[in-house]
């Protein structure tokens, strides 16, 4: 086969063009490469995780980071696939609301081998784990205790000491912590927890039905303890229907535009604000710090401060609410 | 009398079972038999009854509608969004109901005129509607601020009878009448028994089959607007659990998933049975995670009773 020097030059020129095009398509050199953070949510069908995502996204923009998002559809398998896909896409750090604490060890092993920092939001890693940058969670035990005490005292002021509870599924670590704290508060303050009903779907409709059943089975309760936002909305609806607003006290963890309005209207009496957006903000800040050589904090258990009708408009309460949900969700 | 007993043997058995269950519950929790609790059961079951009646029609034709739960969610979100955007409650409700008509129409068209399997078609629309339920409001739940909207569910067109009861009773009676006494209703059974035979008899199979999917979608949407009216809130996940419950209600009520059998009274009783179980589990204080197992067991018993009674005949 005769030599074709022209073809060789043509190939070299083509390689040069492709090389230049590649550089042009990826203008960021190693020196000025923009960092990318991936937020992996357990699911995005409930507001809480959307608000964490909002916090992570806005903080990433503030810190000059790219932001990508994945949802694990409550599946540990999908969660692991998401982590691998994120690594393939070249993300520099991960912020994750894990499907469960027990699903995190293989992820931590993988990320350690790739030297990629990870911060958890909402749900922490498996107890005993150390290979993570930060875990930004709510202090569920202390909140459980504080809410238990609040509901118990309010129930006693209404002339009773029996409390019903609308609980998150008790297979969740945060639900167990809420319950443990609440039980300790009830024991200390002299209240009886007469029934605990666990949610399946975290919907208002289910909470309305459960609140009605609670009131039927125990007509003498004077307090309803909610562990999640929809619980209070459902309990409020049941009380409104039965003409019991003000005769039974309702408090819950979380907070949303709906429960803020119910609080303002005096239908529910206490909200223990969980900073969903704030968790996303703090977790993103922690992985950014890890990437830029700044100090990080391993465990950040955020307090869930109580707001009532009287304190809702205080500057402190308003500042906290702005770390709960984005303006697009509704009024503060 | 004997004819009625013979025609509604399954339904009577379920009704007796519900009464026995409720009486047993009353022994354990006396408040279970109060008017308030019975009213709670009626209210909790109303959306499920309406959705189940729609699903029943599809099931009788030998089809299945997996999209009703998502249609329920999407309808709520569309209704809530329209109301929060300033539309009046009547127009918002109509827009919500249109969701069911459109999705039911898509289901009916693809099943009937394109010839796709109902399971596949309604699985697709289930996924699309579930997705749209989040897209339309970016996933946020929507409070209903119209103070009078509760009247759609809790008002009284007939003095002393809440609307949700009235709507359920009218829907069930009209559906049962159409199925038993109107020619088009008999055609629904005929298609489910044997589509080929129905076609040879000159029954407009396509038209009937298309219609039942539209009615199923409409029923799911109507159930949703009633629910939104009741809880003054629209949520993207509101209908997630309802699709399986509606199919379960239809099966408990004596319908065969192979088509050709079933009644509106059966669907009503099936939905009531599921709600009574949920209510009972909560009142007794059994871990609510058992609800699914108990409901599954009831379906198994219902199917076995149906199988035995048919074998005897």
Coordinates of C-alpha atoms in Angstrom, one line a residue:
Chain A
X1 CA 0.0 0.0 0.0
X2 CA 1.6 3.3 -1.1
X3 CA 2.3 5.9 1.6
X4 CA -0.1 8.9 1.7
X5 CA 1.7 11.7 3.6
X6 CA -1.3 14.0 2.8
X7 CA -3.6 11.7 4.7
X8 CA -1.3 11.8 7.7
X9 CA -1.4 15.6 7.8
X10 CA -5.1 15.5 7.4
X11 CA -5.5 13.2 10.4
X12 CA -3.1 15.4 12.5
X13 CA -5.1 18.5 11.5
X14 CA -8.4 16.7 12.4
X15 CA -7.0 15.7 15.8
X16 CA -5.9 19.3 16.4
X17 CA -9.4 20.6 15.5
X18 CA -11.1 18.0 17.7
X19 CA -8.7 18.9 20.5
X20 CA -9.4 22.6 20.2
X21 CA -13.1 22.0 20.0
X22 CA -13.0 19.9 23.1
X23 CA -11.1 22.7 25.0
X24 CA -13.6 25.2 23.6
X25 CA -16.5 23.1 24.8
X26 CA -15.0 22.8 28.3
X27 CA -13.5 26.2 28.9
X28 CA -12.9 25.6 32.6
X29 CA -9.3 24.6 33.1
X30 CA -8.3 22.7 36.2
X31 CA -7.2 26.0 37.7
X32 CA -10.5 27.8 37.4
X33 CA -12.9 24.8 37.3
X34 CA -16.3 25.6 38.9
X35 CA -17.2 23.2 41.7
X36 CA -20.3 21.1 41.3
X37 CA -22.5 19.8 44.2
X38 CA -25.1 17.1 43.7
X39 CA -28.1 17.0 46.0
X40 CA -29.6 13.5 46.2
X41 CA -33.0 13.5 47.8
X42 CA -34.7 10.3 49.1
X43 CA -37.8 11.5 47.1
X44 CA -39.1 14.7 45.9
X45 CA -42.8 14.0 46.3
X46 CA -43.0 15.6 49.7
X47 CA -42.5 19.3 50.3
X48 CA -39.8 18.8 53.0
X49 CA -37.2 17.4 50.6
X50 CA -38.1 20.0 48.0
X51 CA -37.3 22.7 50.5
X52 CA -34.0 21.1 51.4
X53 CA -33.3 21.1 47.7
X54 CA -34.2 24.8 47.5
X55 CA -31.8 25.5 50.3
X56 CA -29.0 23.5 48.7
X57 CA -29.5 25.1 45.3
X58 CA -29.6 28.7 46.5
X59 CA -26.6 28.2 48.7
X60 CA -24.7 26.5 45.8
X61 CA -25.5 29.5 43.6
X62 CA -24.3 31.8 46.4
X63 CA -21.0 30.0 46.7
X64 CA -20.5 29.9 42.9
X65 CA -21.1 26.2 42.6
X66 CA -22.9 24.3 39.9
X67 CA -25.9 22.3 41.2
X68 CA -27.4 19.0 40.0
X69 CA -30.2 17.1 41.6
X70 CA -31.2 13.4 41.8
X71 CA -34.1 11.6 43.5
X72 CA -33.8 8.1 44.9
X73 CA -37.5 7.3 44.9
X74 CA -37.1 5.9 48.4
X75 CA -35.0 3.1 47.1
X76 CA -31.5 2.3 48.4
X77 CA -30.6 0.8 45.1
X78 CA -31.6 3.9 43.1
X79 CA -29.8 6.0 45.7
X80 CA -26.5 4.1 45.1
X81 CA -27.0 4.4 41.3
X82 CA -27.5 8.1 41.7
X83 CA -24.2 8.4 43.6
X84 CA -22.4 6.5 40.9
X85 CA -24.0 8.6 38.2
X86 CA -23.1 11.8 40.1
X87 CA -19.5 10.6 40.3
X88 CA -19.5 9.8 36.5
X89 CA -20.8 13.3 35.9
X90 CA -17.8 14.6 37.8
X91 CA -19.5 16.2 40.8
X92 CA -17.1 17.4 43.5
X93 CA -19.3 17.0 46.5
X94 CA -22.6 15.4 47.5
X95 CA -25.4 16.6 49.8
X96 CA -27.7 13.8 50.6
X97 CA -31.0 13.1 52.4
X98 CA -30.5 9.3 52.6
X99 CA -33.3 6.9 52.2
X100 CA -32.4 5.5 55.6
X101 CA -29.4 5.7 57.9
X102 CA -28.7 2.0 57.3
X103 CA -28.4 2.6 53.5
X104 CA -25.4 4.9 54.0
X105 CA -22.3 2.6 54.7
X106 CA -21.7 1.4 51.1
X107 CA -22.0 5.0 49.9
X108 CA -19.6 6.3 52.5
X109 CA -17.1 3.6 51.5
X110 CA -17.4 4.5 47.8
X111 CA -17.1 8.3 48.4
X112 CA -14.1 7.8 50.7
X113 CA -12.3 5.8 47.9
X114 CA -13.0 8.7 45.5
X115 CA -12.2 11.4 48.1
X116 CA -15.5 13.1 47.6
X117 CA -17.0 15.0 50.6
X118 CA -20.6 14.2 51.6
X119 CA -23.0 16.1 54.0
X120 CA -26.2 14.5 55.1
X121 CA -29.5 16.4 55.6
X122 CA -32.5 15.5 57.6
X123 CA -31.5 11.8 58.2
X124 CA -28.0 11.1 59.5
X125 CA -25.7 8.3 58.6
X126 CA -25.6 4.9 60.3
X127 CA -24.6 5.3 63.9
X128 CA -20.8 4.7 64.3
X129 CA -20.0 6.0 60.9
X130 CA -17.2 8.6 60.7
X131 CA -16.3 8.9 57.0
X132 CA -18.6 11.9 56.3
X133 CA -18.0 15.6 56.2
X134 CA -21.1 16.7 58.1
X135 CA -24.6 15.6 59.2
X136 CA -27.1 18.5 59.4
X137 CA -30.1 17.1 61.1
X138 CA -32.9 18.3 63.4
X139 CA -32.6 17.7 67.1
X140 CA -35.6 15.4 67.2
X141 CA -35.1 14.1 70.7
X142 CA -34.9 17.6 72.3
X143 CA -37.8 18.8 70.1
X144 CA -39.9 15.8 71.0
X145 CA -39.3 16.6 74.7
X146 CA -40.0 20.3 74.2
X147 CA -43.2 19.7 72.2
X148 CA -44.3 17.0 74.7
X149 CA -43.9 19.5 77.5
X150 CA -45.7 22.2 75.6
X151 CA -48.7 20.0 74.7
X152 CA -48.9 18.6 78.2
X153 CA -49.0 22.0 79.9
X154 CA -51.5 23.3 77.4
X155 CA -53.7 20.2 77.9
X156 CA -53.6 20.7 81.7
X157 CA -54.6 24.3 81.2
X158 CA -57.6 23.0 79.4
X159 CA -58.5 20.7 82.3
X160 CA -57.1 17.3 81.3
X161 CA -53.9 15.4 80.9
X162 CA -54.6 12.9 78.1
X163 CA -52.7 13.3 74.9
X164 CA -53.1 11.6 71.5
X165 CA -50.3 11.4 69.0
X166 CA -50.2 11.5 65.2
X167 CA -46.8 10.0 64.5
X168 CA -44.4 9.5 61.6
X169 CA -43.8 5.8 60.9
X170 CA -42.0 4.5 63.9
X171 CA -39.5 2.6 61.8
X172 CA -37.8 6.0 61.3
X173 CA -35.0 7.0 63.6
X174 CA -36.3 10.6 63.8
X175 CA -39.8 9.4 64.8
X176 CA -38.4 7.2 67.5
X177 CA -36.5 10.2 68.9
X178 CA -39.5 12.4 68.9
X179 CA -41.5 9.7 70.7
X180 CA -38.8 9.1 73.3
X181 CA -38.5 12.8 74.0
X182 CA -42.3 13.2 74.2
X183 CA -42.8 10.2 76.5
X184 CA -40.1 11.6 78.9
X185 CA -41.8 15.0 78.9
X186 CA -45.3 13.5 79.5
X187 CA -43.9 11.4 82.4
X188 CA -42.2 14.4 83.9
X189 CA -45.1 16.7 83.5
X190 CA -47.9 14.2 84.5
X191 CA -49.6 13.6 81.2
X192 CA -50.9 10.3 79.7
X193 CA -50.1 9.4 76.1
X194 CA -53.3 7.4 75.4
X195 CA -52.8 6.5 71.7
X196 CA -50.2 6.8 68.9
X197 CA -51.4 6.5 65.3
X198 CA -48.7 6.2 62.6
X199 CA -49.0 7.7 59.2
X200 CA -48.6 5.7 56.0
X201 CA -48.8 8.3 53.3
X202 CA -48.2 11.6 55.2
X203 CA -51.3 13.1 53.6
X204 CA -53.8 15.5 55.2
X205 CA -56.7 13.3 54.3
X206 CA -55.2 10.4 56.2
X207 CA -54.4 12.7 59.1
X208 CA -58.0 13.9 59.2
X209 CA -59.3 10.3 59.4
X210 CA -56.8 9.4 62.1
X211 CA -57.5 12.5 64.1
X212 CA -61.3 11.7 64.0
X213 CA -60.6 8.1 65.1
X214 CA -58.4 9.4 67.9
X215 CA -61.2 11.7 69.1
X216 CA -63.7 8.9 68.8
X217 CA -61.6 6.4 70.8
X218 CA -60.6 9.0 73.4
X219 CA -63.1 11.8 73.6
X220 CA -61.4 13.0 76.8
X221 CA -58.1 13.9 75.2
X222 CA -57.0 17.5 75.6
X223 CA -54.0 17.6 73.4
X224 CA -52.9 16.3 70.0
X225 CA -49.2 15.9 69.4
X226 CA -48.2 16.0 65.7
X227 CA -44.8 14.8 64.4
X228 CA -45.3 16.1 60.9
X229 CA -46.9 19.1 59.3
X230 CA -49.9 17.3 57.7
X231 CA -50.8 15.9 61.1
X232 CA -51.6 19.3 62.4
X233 CA -53.5 20.3 59.3
X234 CA -55.5 17.1 59.6
X235 CA -56.1 17.5 63.3
X236 CA -57.1 21.1 62.8
X237 CA -59.7 20.0 60.2
X238 CA -61.1 17.3 62.5
X239 CA -61.4 19.8 65.4
X240 CA -63.0 22.4 63.2
X241 CA -65.6 19.9 62.0
X242 CA -66.4 18.8 65.6
X243 CA -66.5 22.4 67.0
X244 CA -63.5 21.6 69.3
X245 CA -61.1 24.4 68.2
X246 CA -59.6 25.8 71.4
X247 CA -60.9 23.0 73.5
X248 CA -58.1 20.6 72.5
X249 CA -54.6 21.9 71.9
X250 CA -52.6 21.0 68.8
X251 CA -48.9 21.3 68.2
X252 CA -46.6 19.9 65.6
X253 CA -43.1 19.8 64.2
X254 CA -42.1 21.1 60.8
X255 CA -44.1 24.2 59.6
X256 CA -45.5 25.2 56.3
X257 CA -47.6 28.1 54.9
X258 CA -50.7 26.0 55.8
X259 CA -49.8 25.4 59.4
X260 CA -48.5 29.0 59.8
X261 CA -51.9 30.2 58.8
X262 CA -53.6 27.8 61.2
X263 CA -51.4 29.1 63.9
X264 CA -52.2 32.7 63.1
X265 CA -55.9 31.8 63.1
X266 CA -55.6 30.2 66.5
X267 CA -56.7 26.7 65.3
X268 CA -53.3 25.2 66.3
X269 CA -51.3 26.4 69.2
X270 CA -47.7 25.5 68.7
X271 CA -45.2 24.9 65.8
X272 CA -41.7 23.6 66.3
X273 CA -40.1 24.8 63.1
X274 CA -37.8 22.4 61.3
X275 CA -35.4 24.3 59.0
X276 CA -35.7 22.2 55.9
X277 CA -34.2 24.9 53.7
X278 CA -31.6 25.7 56.3
X279 CA -30.5 22.1 56.3
X280 CA -29.8 22.3 52.6
X281 CA -28.0 25.6 53.1
X282 CA -25.8 24.4 55.9
X283 CA -25.0 21.0 54.3
X284 CA -23.9 22.7 51.1
X285 CA -21.8 25.2 53.0
X286 CA -20.1 22.3 54.8
X287 CA -19.1 20.4 51.6
X288 CA -17.9 23.7 50.1
X289 CA -15.7 24.3 53.2
X290 CA -14.3 20.7 52.8
X291 CA -13.5 21.3 49.2
X292 CA -11.8 24.7 49.8
X293 CA -9.8 23.6 52.9
X294 CA -11.9 25.5 55.4
X295 CA -12.9 24.0 58.8
X296 CA -16.1 21.8 58.9
X297 CA -18.4 20.7 61.6
X298 CA -19.1 17.0 61.9
X299 CA -22.6 17.0 63.4
X300 CA -25.0 20.0 63.3
X301 CA -28.2 19.2 65.1
X302 CA -30.4 22.2 64.4
X303 CA -32.8 23.3 67.1
X304 CA -36.6 23.3 66.2
X305 CA -37.7 26.5 67.9
X306 CA -41.3 26.9 69.1
X307 CA -43.4 29.6 67.6
X308 CA -46.9 30.5 68.8
X309 CA -49.5 33.0 67.6
X310 CA -47.9 35.5 69.9
X311 CA -44.4 35.1 68.7
X312 CA -44.9 34.3 65.0
X313 CA -44.2 37.9 63.9
X314 CA -41.0 38.4 66.0
X315 CA -37.8 38.9 63.9
X316 CA -36.3 35.7 65.3
X317 CA -39.4 33.6 64.3
X318 CA -39.5 35.2 60.9
X319 CA -35.8 34.6 60.3
X320 CA -36.3 30.9 61.2
X321 CA -39.4 30.5 59.0
X322 CA -37.4 31.8 56.0
X323 CA -35.0 28.9 56.6
X324 CA -38.0 26.5 56.6
X325 CA -39.5 27.0 53.1
X326 CA -38.9 29.1 50.0
X327 CA -41.0 32.2 49.2
X328 CA -42.6 30.3 46.3
X329 CA -44.3 27.9 48.8
X330 CA -46.4 30.6 50.4
X331 CA -46.6 33.4 52.8
X332 CA -44.3 33.6 55.9
Chain B
X1 CA -87.6 -11.0 47.6
X2 CA -85.9 -14.3 46.9
X3 CA -84.9 -12.9 43.5
X4 CA -83.2 -9.9 45.1
X5 CA -81.5 -12.2 47.6
X6 CA -80.3 -14.4 44.8
X7 CA -79.1 -11.4 42.7
X8 CA -77.3 -9.7 45.6
X9 CA -76.0 -12.7 47.6
X10 CA -72.4 -11.5 47.7
X11 CA -73.4 -7.9 48.5
X12 CA -75.7 -9.1 51.4
X13 CA -72.9 -11.3 52.7
X14 CA -70.5 -8.2 52.7
X15 CA -73.2 -6.0 54.4
X16 CA -73.7 -8.6 57.1
X17 CA -69.9 -8.9 57.5
X18 CA -69.6 -5.1 57.9
X19 CA -72.4 -5.0 60.5
X20 CA -70.8 -7.9 62.5
X21 CA -67.4 -6.2 62.3
X22 CA -68.8 -2.9 63.5
X23 CA -70.7 -4.6 66.3
X24 CA -67.6 -6.5 67.4
X25 CA -65.7 -3.2 67.3
X26 CA -68.5 -1.6 69.4
X27 CA -67.8 -4.2 72.1
X28 CA -64.2 -3.4 72.2
X29 CA -64.6 0.4 71.8
X30 CA -68.1 1.6 72.7
X31 CA -67.7 4.9 70.9
X32 CA -67.3 3.0 67.6
X33 CA -71.1 2.7 67.4
X34 CA -71.8 6.4 68.0
X35 CA -73.4 8.5 65.3
X36 CA -70.2 10.6 65.2
X37 CA -68.0 7.6 64.3
X38 CA -70.5 6.2 61.8
X39 CA -70.5 9.7 60.2
X40 CA -66.7 9.7 60.2
X41 CA -66.7 6.4 58.4
X42 CA -69.2 7.7 55.8
X43 CA -67.1 10.8 55.2
X44 CA -63.8 8.9 55.0
X45 CA -65.3 6.4 52.6
X46 CA -67.1 8.8 50.3
X47 CA -64.2 9.5 47.9
X48 CA -63.3 5.9 47.8
X49 CA -66.9 4.8 47.0
X50 CA -67.1 7.3 44.1
X51 CA -63.8 6.2 42.7
X52 CA -64.6 2.5 43.1
X53 CA -67.9 2.9 41.2
X54 CA -65.9 4.3 38.2
X55 CA -63.3 1.6 38.4
X56 CA -66.1 -1.0 38.6
X57 CA -67.4 -0.1 35.2
X58 CA -64.0 -0.6 33.7
X59 CA -63.5 -3.9 35.5
X60 CA -66.9 -5.2 34.4
X61 CA -65.7 -4.8 30.8
X62 CA -62.6 -6.9 31.6
X63 CA -60.3 -3.9 31.8
X64 CA -58.4 -2.2 34.6
X65 CA -57.8 1.5 35.4
X66 CA -54.6 2.1 37.3
X67 CA -54.6 5.8 36.6
X68 CA -57.4 6.8 39.0
X69 CA -55.2 7.5 42.0
X70 CA -53.0 9.9 39.9
X71 CA -56.1 11.5 38.3
X72 CA -57.3 12.1 41.9
X73 CA -54.1 13.8 42.8
X74 CA -53.9 15.9 39.6
X75 CA -57.5 17.0 39.8
X76 CA -56.9 18.3 43.4
X77 CA -53.9 20.2 42.3
X78 CA -55.6 21.7 39.2
X79 CA -58.6 22.7 41.2
X80 CA -56.5 24.1 44.0
X81 CA -54.2 26.0 41.5
X82 CA -57.2 27.4 39.7
X83 CA -58.8 28.7 43.0
X84 CA -55.5 30.1 44.2
X85 CA -55.1 31.8 40.8
X86 CA -58.4 33.7 41.3
X87 CA -60.9 31.6 39.4
X88 CA -64.2 31.1 41.1
X89 CA -64.9 27.8 42.8
X90 CA -67.4 26.6 40.2
X91 CA -65.0 27.1 37.3
X92 CA -62.1 25.7 39.3
X93 CA -64.2 22.6 40.0
X94 CA -65.1 22.2 36.4
X95 CA -61.5 22.5 35.4
X96 CA -60.7 19.8 37.9
X97 CA -63.4 17.5 36.6
X98 CA -62.0 18.1 33.0
X99 CA -58.8 16.4 34.2
X100 CA -60.7 13.2 34.7
X101 CA -62.5 13.5 31.4
X102 CA -59.3 14.1 29.5
X103 CA -57.3 11.4 31.1
X104 CA -60.3 9.0 30.9
X105 CA -60.7 9.9 27.2
X106 CA -57.0 9.2 26.6
X107 CA -57.2 5.8 28.3
X108 CA -60.4 5.0 26.4
X109 CA -59.0 6.0 23.1
X110 CA -55.7 4.1 23.5
X111 CA -57.5 1.0 24.8
X112 CA -60.4 1.0 22.3
X113 CA -59.2 2.5 19.1
X114 CA -55.4 1.8 19.3
X115 CA -55.9 -1.6 20.8
X116 CA -53.3 -1.3 23.6
X117 CA -53.7 -3.3 26.8
X118 CA -55.6 -1.5 29.5
X119 CA -52.9 -2.3 32.0
X120 CA -50.2 -0.7 29.9
X121 CA -52.2 2.3 28.9
X122 CA -53.4 3.2 32.4
X123 CA -50.0 2.5 33.8
X124 CA -48.7 5.2 31.4
X125 CA -51.4 7.7 32.3
X126 CA -50.9 6.9 36.0
X127 CA -47.3 7.9 35.7
X128 CA -48.0 11.0 33.6
X129 CA -50.8 12.3 35.8
X130 CA -48.7 11.6 39.0
X131 CA -45.9 13.6 37.4
X132 CA -48.1 16.4 36.3
X133 CA -49.6 16.6 39.8
X134 CA -46.2 17.9 41.0
X135 CA -45.3 19.9 37.9
X136 CA -48.4 22.1 38.0
X137 CA -47.5 23.6 41.4
X138 CA -43.9 22.6 41.6
X139 CA -44.8 20.1 44.2
X140 CA -46.3 22.5 46.8
X141 CA -49.5 21.5 48.5
X142 CA -52.3 24.1 48.1
X143 CA -54.6 25.3 50.9
X144 CA -58.1 26.2 49.8
X145 CA -58.9 29.6 51.0
X146 CA -62.5 29.9 49.8
X147 CA -64.4 29.6 53.0
X148 CA -67.5 28.3 51.3
X149 CA -65.9 25.6 49.2
X150 CA -66.6 23.1 52.0
X151 CA -70.3 23.3 51.1
X152 CA -69.6 21.1 48.0
X153 CA -68.9 18.2 50.4
X154 CA -70.4 19.2 53.7
X155 CA -73.4 21.3 52.6
X156 CA -76.9 19.9 52.4
X157 CA -78.8 20.0 49.1
X158 CA -81.5 17.9 50.9
X159 CA -82.0 19.1 54.5
X160 CA -80.3 16.7 57.0
X161 CA -78.4 14.8 54.4
X162 CA -74.8 15.9 53.8
X163 CA -73.8 16.3 50.2
X164 CA -71.1 13.6 50.3
X165 CA -73.7 11.1 51.4
X166 CA -76.2 12.3 48.8
X167 CA -73.7 12.1 46.0
X168 CA -72.6 8.6 46.9
X169 CA -76.1 7.3 47.2
X170 CA -77.3 8.9 44.0
X171 CA -74.2 7.7 42.1
X172 CA -74.5 4.1 43.3
X173 CA -78.3 3.9 42.7
X174 CA -78.0 5.4 39.2
X175 CA -75.1 3.2 38.3
X176 CA -76.8 0.1 39.6
X177 CA -80.0 1.1 37.7
X178 CA -78.1 1.7 34.5
X179 CA -76.2 -1.6 34.8
X180 CA -79.3 -3.7 35.5
X181 CA -82.1 -2.0 33.7
X182 CA -80.7 0.1 30.8
X183 CA -79.6 -1.6 27.6
X184 CA -76.2 0.2 27.6
X185 CA -75.6 -1.1 31.1
X186 CA -76.3 -4.7 30.0
X187 CA -73.9 -4.2 27.1
X188 CA -71.1 -3.4 29.7
X189 CA -71.6 -6.9 31.2
X190 CA -71.8 -8.4 27.7
X191 CA -68.5 -6.9 26.7
X192 CA -66.9 -8.2 29.8
X193 CA -68.3 -11.7 29.4
X194 CA -67.2 -12.1 25.8
X195 CA -66.1 -9.2 23.6
X196 CA -66.3 -11.3 20.5
X197 CA -69.8 -12.4 21.2
X198 CA -70.8 -8.8 22.0
X199 CA -69.4 -7.7 18.7
X200 CA -71.3 -10.4 16.8
X201 CA -74.5 -9.3 18.5
X202 CA -74.0 -5.8 17.2
X203 CA -73.1 -4.2 20.5
X204 CA -71.1 -1.0 20.0
X205 CA -68.1 -2.3 21.8
X206 CA -65.8 0.6 21.0
X207 CA -68.3 3.2 22.1
X208 CA -69.1 1.5 25.4
X209 CA -65.5 0.7 26.2
X210 CA -64.4 4.2 25.5
X211 CA -67.3 5.6 27.7
X212 CA -66.5 3.5 30.8
X213 CA -62.9 4.8 30.9
X214 CA -64.2 8.4 30.6
X215 CA -66.7 7.7 33.4
X216 CA -63.9 6.2 35.5
X217 CA -61.7 9.2 35.1
X218 CA -64.6 11.5 35.8
X219 CA -65.5 9.6 39.0
X220 CA -61.9 9.8 40.2
X221 CA -61.9 13.6 39.6
X222 CA -65.3 14.0 41.3
X223 CA -64.0 12.0 44.3
X224 CA -61.0 14.4 44.4
X225 CA -62.9 17.6 44.3
X226 CA -65.1 16.3 47.1
X227 CA -62.0 15.4 49.1
X228 CA -60.4 18.8 48.5
X229 CA -63.7 20.4 49.6
X230 CA -63.6 18.4 52.8
X231 CA -60.0 18.9 53.9
X232 CA -59.6 22.4 52.3
X233 CA -56.2 21.3 50.9
X234 CA -54.8 19.8 47.7
X235 CA -51.8 17.6 47.8
X236 CA -49.7 16.0 45.0
X237 CA -49.7 12.6 46.8
X238 CA -53.3 12.6 47.9
X239 CA -54.4 9.8 45.6
X240 CA -51.3 7.6 45.9
X241 CA -53.0 4.9 48.1
X242 CA -56.4 5.2 46.5
X243 CA -55.9 3.2 43.3
X244 CA -55.3 0.0 45.0
X245 CA -58.0 0.6 47.5
X246 CA -60.5 1.3 44.7
X247 CA -59.6 -1.9 42.9
X248 CA -59.7 -3.8 46.3
X249 CA -63.2 -2.3 47.0
X250 CA -64.4 -3.5 43.6
X251 CA -63.0 -7.0 44.2
X252 CA -64.3 -7.3 47.8
X253 CA -67.7 -6.2 46.4
X254 CA -67.8 -9.3 44.2
X255 CA -66.5 -8.1 40.8
X256 CA -64.2 -10.4 38.8
X257 CA -61.0 -8.9 37.4
X258 CA -61.8 -11.1 34.4
X259 CA -64.9 -9.0 33.7
X260 CA -68.6 -9.7 33.3
X261 CA -69.6 -9.4 37.0
X262 CA -69.9 -6.8 39.7
X263 CA -72.3 -4.3 41.0
X264 CA -72.4 -0.7 42.2
X265 CA -73.8 -1.9 45.6
X266 CA -70.8 -4.3 45.9
X267 CA -68.3 -1.5 45.2
X268 CA -70.0 0.7 47.8
X269 CA -69.9 -2.1 50.4
X270 CA -66.3 -3.0 49.4
X271 CA -65.2 0.6 50.0
X272 CA -67.1 0.7 53.3
X273 CA -65.5 -2.5 54.4
X274 CA -62.0 -1.1 53.8
X275 CA -62.9 2.1 55.7
X276 CA -64.4 0.2 58.6
X277 CA -61.2 -1.9 58.8
X278 CA -59.1 1.3 58.9
X279 CA -61.3 2.9 61.4
X280 CA -61.4 -0.3 63.6
X281 CA -57.6 -0.7 63.5
X282 CA -57.2 2.9 64.7
X283 CA -59.9 2.7 67.3
X284 CA -58.5 -0.5 68.8
X285 CA -55.0 0.9 68.7
X286 CA -53.5 -1.8 66.6
X287 CA -50.3 -0.7 64.8
X288 CA -51.7 0.9 61.7
X289 CA -49.1 -0.9 59.6
X290 CA -51.4 -3.9 60.0
X291 CA -54.1 -2.3 57.9
X292 CA -52.7 -3.5 54.6
X293 CA -52.4 -7.1 55.9
X294 CA -56.0 -7.1 57.3
X295 CA -57.3 -5.6 54.0
X296 CA -55.4 -8.2 52.0
X297 CA -56.9 -11.0 54.2
X298 CA -60.4 -9.6 53.6
X299 CA -59.9 -9.6 49.9
X300 CA -58.7 -13.1 50.0
X301 CA -61.7 -14.2 52.0
X302 CA -64.0 -12.3 49.6
X303 CA -62.5 -13.9 46.6
X304 CA -62.6 -17.4 48.1
X305 CA -66.3 -17.0 49.1
X306 CA -67.1 -15.8 45.6
X307 CA -65.2 -18.8 44.1
X308 CA -67.0 -21.3 46.4
X309 CA -70.4 -19.8 45.7
X310 CA -69.8 -19.9 42.0
X311 CA -68.6 -23.5 42.1
X312 CA -71.8 -24.5 44.0
X313 CA -74.0 -22.8 41.3

